[in-house]
Amino acid sequence: MEERQSIGVLSDRFYPLARYSDFLASDLDRRAKRQYRRPFASLSLDQRTVLLKDALASRDRTTQRLYTGAVFLTEAAVYGGIRDDRAGCRLTGFPGGYQLVPRTKVDGTLTARLSGLSRSLDGNPA
Amino acid sequence: MQTRKTDVLVVGSGFGAAAPALRLAQAGLAVTILEKGPMVGPGQYRQTQDPKYLLKHIKGLGSEHLGLTYAEGLGGGSGFYEMVSLRAPTIAFEQQDDCGRRLWPSAVSRETMDPWYDLADSMLRVEQIPEDQVPRNGQIFAMMMARLGYSCERARYAVRNCLGSGYCVTGCIYGAKQSLHVNYLPQAVEAGATVTCDAEVTGIKALKLDRRDPSPLEPRYRVRCRIGGEKGEDVEYLAPIVVLGGGTVGTATLLLRSSRGLPELSRHVGRHIAFNGSVKAAGILPDDFPDGDMYAGRSHPGMISYEFLESRGITISTVKPLPLQMMAAGRLRLADVNPTPEWWGAGHVELMKQVRHRMIILLSLGLTPPAGRITLDRRGKAKLDVEGLAGMAEYERETEAVLRSILDRNGCRPISVESVDQTGMPHPGTYFSTAHQTGSCRMADSPDLGAVDAGGEMFGYPGLFVSDGAAIPSSLAVNTSLTILANAERIAAGIAARYGRVPAAVPGGPSRMAGKT
């Protein structure tokens, strides 16, 4: 669900790509009907992947750039959890903001002997 | 248009600007600070990946082979950096150009800089990270280096009571980071300086002085500025001393735009941009390594290796990018799979699931020559180029091979990182991206070699100083902030000794160095 909500980024006018979101939606549908005779929304994940792969490899440079930008922006939205500062991304375990973990649980927990590795006394080799 | 007078006009409020603002205010001069970006500080920072927030403060200037990142806002980069505060090694100061000439002015070396580093350290309360605060990724990096018999240092940071939230690069909401908001800037205001944000300087003009022997504090420059954005108010300042601290990109762009008002402007302005040749290599940890954690602990992983500094001119550390930084850095793909996987889709999701705990990304910063150049296009917008790319490609290949070798010999699965631009399109061939750029108005012993002298004063323009990263003549192979700040302190002491109304009180500072360059 959270990944679906992230698609909203494509029509967000903050990003230049929003001007082309109608084109992208209709082009995907056109490609779906041409290849599978069904609307894009009804296709399986594998079928959608095939269509996107074709579009990303389009000979038309503008189409290729638009699809590349759309996939890039969607990935950024999903992996970055940008719709909500606290949301993060469950897919990748990104916890999002304002999720303070006690430092004792994350730092120095591997008990690596670090001092013996150094060349300097203070971390500032001359 | 309103005209205002001040003794010192400081352009910018970051590492290169804050020290002159404070020291010259302490020296009894009327100081005005103009910051192009918005008023922002710990109360306004967010822990977010929202580009609407990030792009408000983090800016970029890119070209086909080089991308520079910098911050705009009160405190400049100090609000958004990773707090790493390292001195440039001696070898960085001793670099030479193709003709065998030292890049740095003869009077500036690691030895002469050390007192200024001491002062900068004390102002930012810099300390080496304790062993028990090194984030897991830094510890894993140290384990990898130790397995190969390589040295590794615990790095130094400007932070107090770090809570390890991992969002240093979007601004520390806890006020633990010792950014300029908690030291230089409030102290400058206390000493009488004024700060105006959303104030973009649009041009500088040298005034013709009527008298042959003008007093030192007679206005020499007319500086135009717009306060409050595009629909804001135009104001001009008359000042005898102008200190440019807007950073490598900002200072060069402003000076180039001011070429009519500064007809003798050095041909070196905009040139010799060093970018600390950052190269990355990534891998998936083998099963015999413990889990790391990209998203826990401070943004910088705490450890840095100087093992290859003398032999290759590089330092190596690991990085802990937040997801958006990772996306901006490049397309990640497993490199040992045939056919090469896509950079998107279900397969890519499986790779991204490993980022948090099993991925390690090595980063080198290197002593690459100052080969970047900023010019203006027809509309007056900054444009970036790289001169002499052939050597850069070789450096990139060889450095990546060093990093890859460290990963391979530790049993990591290789990941390819393909650079992309801001729209996600791949950059073929050599590409460097950095937030550690220096140069564009470099210091030099003579006008033939640089834009400003060793004291930061522009050749041919008395009273016009460059005190920021633009003045630094070379790559440093380490994060640049502390060197920029220390050099700005050095330049500020020289200005204060020449123009100050009262002797500047620098607590614990290198008073014996004041006025010397």
XYZ file of C-alpha atoms in Angstrom:
643
model
C 0.000 0.000 0.000
C 2.703 2.456 0.960
C 4.447 1.769 -2.368
C 1.232 2.534 -4.252
C 0.875 5.834 -2.440
C 4.366 6.755 -3.538
C 3.232 6.733 -7.182
C 1.515 10.037 -6.405
C 4.915 11.652 -6.758
C 4.577 11.376 -10.537
C 1.759 13.914 -10.617
C 3.251 16.211 -7.975
C 3.787 19.569 -9.643
C 6.960 20.158 -7.640
C 8.668 17.829 -10.102
C 8.976 18.728 -13.794
C 7.804 15.230 -14.695
C 4.230 16.072 -13.578
C 3.667 17.802 -16.920
C 4.080 14.441 -18.615
C 2.150 12.210 -16.202
C -0.943 12.138 -18.450
C 1.221 11.127 -21.381
C 2.913 8.394 -19.352
C -0.426 6.981 -18.160
C -1.965 6.954 -21.631
C 1.204 5.632 -23.264
C 1.376 2.735 -20.807
C -2.261 1.919 -21.518
C -1.672 2.135 -25.238
C 1.292 -0.211 -24.972
C -0.729 -2.610 -22.789
C -3.656 -2.754 -25.208
C -1.347 -3.205 -28.189
C 0.579 -6.068 -26.616
C -1.944 -7.724 -24.288
C -5.280 -6.230 -25.408
C -6.013 -5.218 -21.841
C -5.591 -1.986 -19.839
C -2.303 -1.570 -18.003
C -3.974 -1.636 -14.579
C -5.200 -5.207 -15.147
C -1.806 -6.656 -16.082
C 0.320 -8.938 -13.951
C 3.644 -7.781 -12.511
C 5.559 -9.696 -15.169
C 3.503 -8.183 -17.980
C 3.950 -4.676 -16.610
C 7.669 -5.303 -16.328
C 7.863 -6.296 -19.984
C 6.088 -3.113 -21.044
C 8.261 -0.881 -18.901
C 11.381 -2.558 -20.210
C 10.247 -1.847 -23.764
C 9.475 1.766 -22.953
C 12.836 2.287 -21.249
C 14.552 0.920 -24.339
C 12.478 3.072 -26.673
C 14.240 4.339 -29.781
C 12.580 7.688 -29.226
C 15.006 9.517 -26.940
C 12.318 11.702 -25.350
C 10.157 8.712 -24.470
C 13.193 6.927 -23.073
C 14.111 9.928 -20.902
C 10.557 10.340 -19.613
C 10.276 6.705 -18.587
C 13.744 6.734 -17.053
C 12.825 9.822 -15.045
C 9.516 8.276 -13.976
C 11.127 5.047 -12.750
C 13.925 6.980 -11.037
C 11.494 9.300 -9.268
C 9.261 6.417 -8.214
C 12.223 4.504 -6.806
C 13.331 7.596 -4.902
C 9.818 8.021 -3.515
C 9.522 4.378 -2.441
C 13.008 3.779 -1.078
C 13.198 7.236 0.512
C 9.684 7.144 1.946
C 9.362 10.774 0.919
C 5.598 11.109 1.404
C 5.958 11.089 5.188
C 9.102 11.928 7.178
C 8.400 9.138 9.649
C 7.281 6.466 7.183
C 10.556 5.061 5.909
C 10.393 2.064 3.561
C 9.308 -1.319 4.857
C 10.631 -3.059 1.748
C 14.227 -2.153 2.534
C 14.104 -1.587 6.285
C 14.703 2.149 6.046
C 13.198 3.317 9.332
C 12.406 6.930 8.358
C 12.961 10.004 10.470
C 12.481 10.686 14.165
C 13.075 7.017 15.085
C 15.807 7.417 17.657
C 17.441 4.146 18.674
C 19.521 4.064 21.878
C 23.107 4.543 20.801
C 24.278 1.607 22.861
C 22.330 -0.650 20.497
C 24.022 0.545 17.340
C 27.483 1.943 18.083
C 30.520 0.038 19.253
C 28.586 -3.200 19.437
C 31.018 -5.267 17.398
C 33.820 -4.785 19.909
C 36.332 -4.388 17.113
C 39.748 -3.345 18.454
C 40.119 -0.081 16.637
C 42.965 1.666 18.416
C 45.571 -0.889 17.365
C 44.912 -0.072 13.716
C 45.854 3.593 13.836
C 48.969 5.420 12.697
C 48.272 8.573 14.690
C 47.484 9.381 18.305
C 44.598 11.710 17.533
C 43.148 10.760 14.146
C 45.127 13.457 12.345
C 48.092 11.834 10.598
C 50.459 14.590 9.503
C 17.487 52.148 -3.957
C 18.586 52.304 -0.367
C 22.306 52.806 0.297
C 23.880 51.522 3.488
C 27.395 51.853 4.805
C 29.400 49.276 6.679
C 33.075 48.658 7.439
C 33.028 45.040 6.409
C 30.604 43.294 4.119
C 30.791 39.518 4.437
C 29.113 37.568 1.658
C 27.962 34.151 2.887
C 27.728 32.644 6.370
C 29.451 29.274 6.038
C 32.877 28.030 7.056
C 34.739 30.611 4.974
C 32.603 33.561 6.050
C 31.817 33.070 9.730
C 35.384 33.377 11.017
C 36.094 36.727 9.311
C 32.692 37.996 10.473
C 33.464 37.134 14.082
C 37.100 38.243 14.167
C 36.482 41.543 12.385
C 33.517 42.337 14.635
C 35.747 41.574 17.612
C 38.305 43.955 16.114
C 35.802 46.807 16.465
C 34.651 46.948 12.841
C 31.026 47.239 11.757
C 30.295 43.900 10.095
C 27.343 43.078 7.857
C 26.747 39.454 6.849
C 24.624 38.783 3.766
C 23.453 35.206 3.296
C 21.798 34.238 0.021
C 19.913 31.292 1.492
C 17.108 31.204 4.047
C 17.327 31.543 7.818
C 17.623 27.941 8.922
C 18.963 26.237 12.013
C 18.310 23.411 14.453
C 14.713 24.608 14.965
C 13.908 24.330 11.273
C 15.770 21.159 10.314
C 13.842 18.011 9.453
C 14.707 14.331 9.472
C 13.404 13.720 6.026
C 14.101 12.466 2.539
C 11.597 14.907 1.050
C 13.221 16.596 -1.959
C 11.075 19.666 -1.361
C 12.998 20.257 1.845
C 16.387 19.035 0.648
C 16.441 20.994 -2.606
C 15.598 24.171 -0.723
C 18.956 23.960 1.021
C 21.155 21.640 -1.008
C 22.103 22.887 -4.452
C 24.087 21.414 -7.294
C 26.099 22.480 -10.297
C 26.717 19.717 -12.782
C 28.380 18.960 -16.069
C 28.989 15.865 -18.138
C 31.942 14.747 -16.034
C 31.676 16.592 -12.736
C 28.944 17.370 -10.221
C 29.371 19.782 -7.296
C 27.017 19.904 -4.318
C 26.794 22.796 -1.866
C 24.421 24.225 0.702
C 22.560 27.515 0.789
C 21.214 28.746 4.091
C 22.383 30.326 7.307
C 25.596 28.590 8.330
C 26.228 27.352 4.775
C 27.447 23.769 4.627
C 27.939 23.593 8.399
C 24.270 22.796 8.890
C 24.302 19.844 6.519
C 27.776 18.343 6.654
C 28.749 15.107 8.366
C 30.740 16.929 11.068
C 34.019 15.311 9.944
C 36.765 17.730 10.959
C 40.164 16.523 9.774
C 43.349 18.404 9.052
C 44.679 18.150 5.526
C 47.820 15.999 5.518
C 51.229 17.531 4.751
C 51.300 15.930 1.314
C 48.205 17.932 0.331
C 50.002 21.240 0.900
C 53.047 20.087 -1.067
C 51.235 19.285 -4.338
C 52.668 20.781 -7.506
C 51.290 21.719 -10.891
C 52.505 20.280 -14.214
C 55.407 22.748 -14.211
C 56.628 21.683 -10.776
C 55.317 24.791 -9.020
C 53.804 24.360 -5.581
C 50.012 24.823 -5.725
C 49.845 26.482 -2.309
C 51.514 29.841 -1.602
C 55.006 29.419 -0.173
C 53.972 30.763 3.240
C 51.219 28.205 3.792
C 51.976 24.650 4.866
C 50.590 22.111 7.295
C 53.053 23.435 9.877
C 51.984 27.077 9.498
C 48.331 26.011 9.388
C 48.450 23.924 12.565
C 47.888 26.883 14.962
C 44.835 27.861 12.912
C 43.620 24.282 12.916
C 44.008 24.347 16.720
C 41.828 27.456 16.870
C 39.198 25.975 14.537
C 39.222 22.739 16.561
C 38.602 24.620 19.790
C 35.798 26.733 18.325
C 33.996 23.671 16.899
C 34.905 21.515 19.931
C 36.374 18.887 17.643
C 37.269 15.538 19.198
C 38.241 12.108 17.987
C 35.303 9.714 18.105
C 35.483 7.342 21.106
C 35.743 3.650 20.244
C 32.326 2.893 21.694
C 30.644 5.430 19.407
C 31.958 4.174 16.075
C 28.903 3.111 14.026
C 28.666 -0.517 12.934
C 29.565 0.263 9.320
C 32.763 1.957 10.461
C 33.646 -1.038 12.584
C 33.082 -3.399 9.682
C 35.270 -1.207 7.478
C 37.976 -1.340 10.161
C 37.669 -5.132 10.289
C 38.094 -5.326 6.523
C 41.193 -3.130 6.603
C 42.617 -5.049 9.562
C 42.229 -8.371 7.730
C 44.474 -6.995 5.006
C 46.974 -5.494 7.442
C 46.031 -1.898 6.631
C 45.880 0.999 9.080
C 42.720 2.867 9.976
C 42.055 5.942 12.131
C 39.129 6.922 14.269
C 37.973 10.182 12.671
C 37.400 13.551 14.352
C 34.062 15.320 14.605
C 32.513 18.617 15.611
C 29.751 17.264 17.830
C 28.681 17.163 21.458
C 26.359 14.516 22.905
C 25.595 12.925 19.547
C 22.445 10.806 19.667
C 23.323 8.921 16.484
C 20.056 9.560 14.660
C 21.778 9.197 11.290
C 20.386 12.407 9.816
C 23.443 14.682 10.034
C 23.078 15.520 6.344
C 19.563 16.930 6.639
C 20.475 19.067 9.685
C 20.816 18.039 13.317
C 17.474 18.625 15.023
C 19.032 18.003 18.441
C 21.615 20.781 18.222
C 24.394 18.278 18.895
C 26.287 19.140 15.737
C 28.646 22.027 16.379
C 27.568 23.893 13.280
C 28.301 27.600 12.960
C 24.876 28.345 14.479
C 26.179 27.484 17.931
C 29.584 29.175 17.892
C 30.829 31.655 15.282
C 27.547 33.191 14.170
C 26.014 33.971 17.587
C 29.390 35.192 18.822
C 29.690 37.465 15.785
C 26.246 38.900 16.478
C 27.195 39.377 20.120
C 30.256 41.289 18.948
C 28.033 43.589 16.890
C 27.710 41.929 13.479
C 24.353 41.941 11.719
C 23.055 39.009 9.669
C 20.558 39.239 6.822
C 19.300 36.070 5.142
C 17.585 35.788 1.749
C 20.040 38.456 0.624
C 21.631 37.700 -2.728
C 24.585 39.827 -3.739
C 24.200 40.561 -7.436
C 27.286 42.614 -8.235
C 30.422 44.294 -6.916
C 31.883 47.496 -8.285
C 35.226 48.997 -7.378
C 34.889 52.713 -6.632
C 37.307 55.314 -7.893
C 38.772 57.020 -4.858
C 39.004 60.800 -5.037
C 42.026 61.254 -2.840
C 45.477 59.860 -3.522
C 45.942 58.645 0.020
C 42.536 57.481 1.202
C 42.002 56.442 4.774
C 41.980 52.667 5.235
C 38.258 52.633 5.997
C 37.090 54.806 3.132
C 34.559 52.862 1.039
C 36.208 51.160 -1.918
C 33.370 48.938 -3.117
C 29.714 49.316 -4.028
C 27.930 46.006 -3.539
C 24.415 45.502 -4.872
C 22.130 43.050 -3.258
C 18.525 41.902 -3.382
C 16.923 41.165 -0.059
C 13.824 38.979 0.128
C 13.909 37.064 -3.129
C 12.861 38.006 -6.662
C 10.218 40.491 -5.581
C 12.362 41.809 -2.784
C 14.135 45.060 -2.165
C 17.338 46.181 -3.908
C 19.918 47.591 -1.526
C 23.464 48.754 -2.117
C 26.242 48.703 0.418
C 29.331 50.891 0.450
C 32.234 49.195 2.179
C 36.015 49.503 2.391
C 36.373 45.781 3.066
C 34.442 43.055 1.264
C 34.998 39.452 2.284
C 33.687 36.810 -0.096
C 32.694 33.597 1.647
C 30.012 32.175 -0.615
C 31.953 29.009 -1.439
C 33.715 27.704 -4.523
C 30.638 28.028 -6.719
C 29.044 31.123 -5.180
C 32.168 33.260 -4.970
C 33.362 32.513 -8.505
C 29.888 33.109 -9.941
C 29.531 36.438 -8.149
C 32.963 37.652 -9.244
C 32.417 36.613 -12.855
C 29.075 38.433 -12.841
C 30.888 41.495 -11.450
C 33.500 41.635 -14.193
C 32.261 45.014 -15.448
C 32.624 46.551 -12.031
C 35.961 44.815 -11.496
C 37.652 45.322 -14.884
C 41.033 44.004 -13.721
C 39.513 40.763 -12.464
C 42.015 37.916 -12.469
C 41.806 35.431 -15.340
C 42.141 32.739 -12.681
C 38.658 33.428 -11.278
C 36.463 30.392 -11.947
C 39.439 28.171 -12.766
C 41.483 25.546 -10.900
C 38.566 23.911 -9.110
C 39.790 20.903 -7.177
C 37.232 18.228 -6.473
C 39.033 15.774 -4.209
C 38.530 12.984 -6.745
C 35.942 10.925 -4.944
C 35.580 7.373 -6.242
C 33.183 4.738 -4.902
C 33.008 0.963 -4.989
C 30.341 -1.193 -3.377
C 29.899 -4.808 -2.401
C 27.755 -7.243 -0.447
C 29.420 -8.518 2.705
C 30.284 -12.223 2.853
C 28.530 -14.413 5.419
C 31.454 -14.397 7.852
C 31.032 -10.648 8.457
C 28.494 -9.352 10.975
C 25.651 -7.084 9.872
C 26.300 -3.407 9.379
C 23.603 -0.762 9.610
C 23.382 2.021 7.040
C 20.705 3.864 8.957
C 21.927 3.801 12.542
C 24.560 5.974 14.143
C 25.982 9.238 12.841
C 26.041 9.822 9.072
C 29.789 9.372 8.785
C 30.917 5.888 9.837
C 33.740 7.012 12.091
C 36.803 5.426 10.490
C 39.193 6.584 7.778
C 42.331 4.981 6.360
C 45.415 6.895 5.223
C 47.100 3.650 4.126
C 47.191 4.637 0.446
C 47.839 8.351 0.880
C 51.525 8.322 0.026
C 51.385 5.625 -2.634
C 48.147 6.642 -4.374
C 47.248 10.064 -3.004
C 43.963 8.833 -1.554
C 42.265 8.267 1.778
C 39.581 5.623 2.100
C 36.515 5.408 4.293
C 33.081 3.930 3.999
C 29.855 5.874 3.579
C 26.332 5.540 4.957
C 24.055 7.241 2.456
C 20.401 7.809 3.186
C 18.204 6.321 0.439
C 17.877 9.515 -1.554
C 21.632 10.106 -1.461
C 22.109 6.580 -2.719
C 19.644 7.119 -5.554
C 21.363 10.363 -6.496
C 24.771 8.675 -6.467
C 23.970 6.045 -9.050
C 22.301 2.899 -10.274
C 23.270 -0.125 -8.239
C 23.464 -3.575 -9.800
C 25.024 -6.854 -8.801
C 28.075 -7.087 -11.029
C 28.702 -10.842 -10.893
C 25.409 -11.866 -12.504
C 24.997 -12.625 -16.179
C 23.057 -11.105 -17.871
C 23.492 -7.802 -16.014
C 20.406 -7.172 -13.868
C 18.135 -4.191 -14.440
C 18.535 -1.079 -12.298
C 14.829 -1.182 -11.434
C 12.032 -3.646 -10.841
C 11.659 -6.717 -8.637
C 15.298 -7.824 -8.949
C 16.495 -4.415 -7.929
C 14.206 -4.449 -4.898
C 15.952 -7.659 -3.756
C 19.301 -5.856 -3.956
C 17.943 -2.812 -2.131
C 16.755 -5.077 0.684
C 20.405 -5.856 1.380
C 21.504 -2.231 1.530
C 20.784 -1.637 5.181
C 22.650 -4.545 6.753
C 24.804 -6.272 4.138
C 26.084 -3.588 1.792
C 29.391 -1.809 2.240
C 30.335 1.197 0.127
C 33.949 2.349 0.051
C 34.735 5.952 -0.780
C 38.091 7.467 -1.568
C 38.961 11.137 -1.583
C 42.081 11.930 -3.572
C 44.649 14.517 -4.505
C 43.314 15.073 -8.018
C 44.593 18.195 -9.792
C 42.482 21.364 -9.856
C 40.858 20.761 -13.226
C 37.324 22.146 -12.886
C 36.250 25.468 -14.311
C 33.212 27.701 -13.826
C 32.207 30.129 -16.540
C 28.972 32.011 -17.197
C 26.555 31.260 -19.988
C 24.813 34.008 -21.974
C 22.189 34.451 -19.295
C 24.809 34.796 -16.579
C 24.210 31.331 -15.140
C 27.170 29.342 -13.862
C 28.449 26.589 -16.127
C 30.896 23.859 -15.151
C 33.585 22.077 -17.177
C 36.587 19.865 -16.580
C 39.928 20.491 -18.270
C 42.313 17.576 -18.843
C 39.978 14.629 -18.519
C 42.423 11.962 -19.739
C 44.382 11.936 -16.491
C 41.154 11.900 -14.521
C 39.924 8.742 -16.251
C 43.148 6.929 -15.394
C 42.942 8.092 -11.780
C 39.349 6.910 -11.542
C 40.199 3.476 -12.970
C 43.217 2.950 -10.724
C 41.472 4.178 -7.575
C 38.428 2.021 -8.206
C 40.782 -0.942 -8.652
C 42.257 -0.281 -5.178
C 38.804 -0.118 -3.594
C 37.587 -3.138 -5.523
C 40.651 -5.097 -4.424
C 39.857 -4.384 -0.762
C 36.303 -5.619 -1.270
C 37.357 -8.660 -3.321
C 40.018 -9.820 -0.874
C 37.459 -9.642 1.913
C 35.125 -11.884 -0.090
C 32.474 -9.256 -0.966
C 30.167 -9.723 -3.952
C 30.757 -6.821 -6.337
C 28.136 -4.190 -7.062
C 28.468 -1.832 -9.996
C 27.631 1.822 -9.396
C 26.653 3.671 -12.556
C 26.575 7.459 -12.113
C 23.343 9.246 -12.945
C 22.302 12.857 -13.381
C 19.458 14.594 -11.540
C 16.881 13.064 -13.880
C 18.160 9.541 -13.383
C 19.857 9.300 -16.782
C 23.199 7.484 -16.747
C 26.499 9.328 -17.167
C 28.719 7.339 -19.493
C 32.451 7.459 -18.846
C 34.337 9.351 -16.205
C 32.221 11.170 -13.665
C 33.104 12.685 -10.300
C 30.596 14.045 -7.839
C 31.581 15.794 -4.649
C 30.650 18.217 -1.911
C 34.354 18.779 -1.211
C 35.195 21.179 -4.001
C 37.803 23.899 -3.482
C 39.476 26.498 -5.671
C 37.956 28.828 -8.310
C 39.770 31.869 -6.804
C 42.904 30.209 -5.571
C 45.594 31.715 -3.394
C 48.998 32.066 -5.005
C 52.317 33.856 -4.620
C 51.739 35.959 -7.738
C 48.920 37.131 -10.030
C 50.318 34.855 -12.726
C 49.322 31.826 -10.723
C 46.158 32.682 -8.830
C 43.367 35.134 -8.091
C 44.233 36.140 -4.514
C 47.415 36.433 -2.483
C 48.317 34.301 0.519
C 46.342 36.692 2.725
C 43.213 36.123 0.647
C 43.285 39.611 -0.938
C 42.371 39.815 -4.588
C 45.305 40.846 -6.747
C 44.727 44.437 -7.886
C 41.779 45.039 -5.565
C 42.817 46.168 -2.072
C 40.183 45.397 0.529
C 38.491 42.660 -1.532
C 39.119 39.284 0.078
C 38.237 35.659 -0.637
C 38.240 33.612 2.561
C 36.277 30.479 1.652
C 36.886 27.208 -0.138
C 37.397 29.163 -3.346
C 40.785 30.307 -2.006
C 42.026 26.769 -1.253
C 44.363 25.854 -4.116
C 44.279 22.071 -4.085
C 42.448 18.884 -3.311
C 42.991 17.786 0.287
C 42.173 14.051 0.234
C 40.025 14.604 3.334
C 36.804 16.487 4.060
C 37.473 20.161 3.450
C 35.486 22.043 6.109
C 38.163 22.298 8.816
C 40.826 23.497 6.374
C 38.458 26.109 4.954
C 37.647 27.321 8.458
C 41.277 27.342 9.624
C 42.352 29.229 6.513
C 39.515 31.707 7.003
C 40.730 32.285 10.566
C 44.236 32.904 9.191
C 42.964 35.361 6.585
C 40.704 37.086 9.122
C 43.640 37.638 11.479
C 45.549 39.340 8.681
C 42.608 41.641 7.869
C 42.031 42.449 11.553
C 45.705 43.281 12.059
C 45.560 45.710 9.134
C 42.172 47.351 9.624
C 41.027 46.563 13.160
C 40.109 49.369 15.544
C 40.931 47.303 18.608
C 43.224 44.275 18.965
C 41.182 41.153 18.349
C 40.823 38.863 21.346
C 41.110 35.312 20.129
C 40.705 32.948 23.078
C 43.449 30.391 22.940
C 44.220 31.543 19.441
C 47.533 31.834 17.680
C 48.162 35.519 18.440
C 51.744 35.203 17.329
C 50.477 34.472 13.848
C 48.185 37.492 13.568
C 48.934 39.505 10.481
C 51.282 36.931 9.056
C 50.366 34.831 6.098
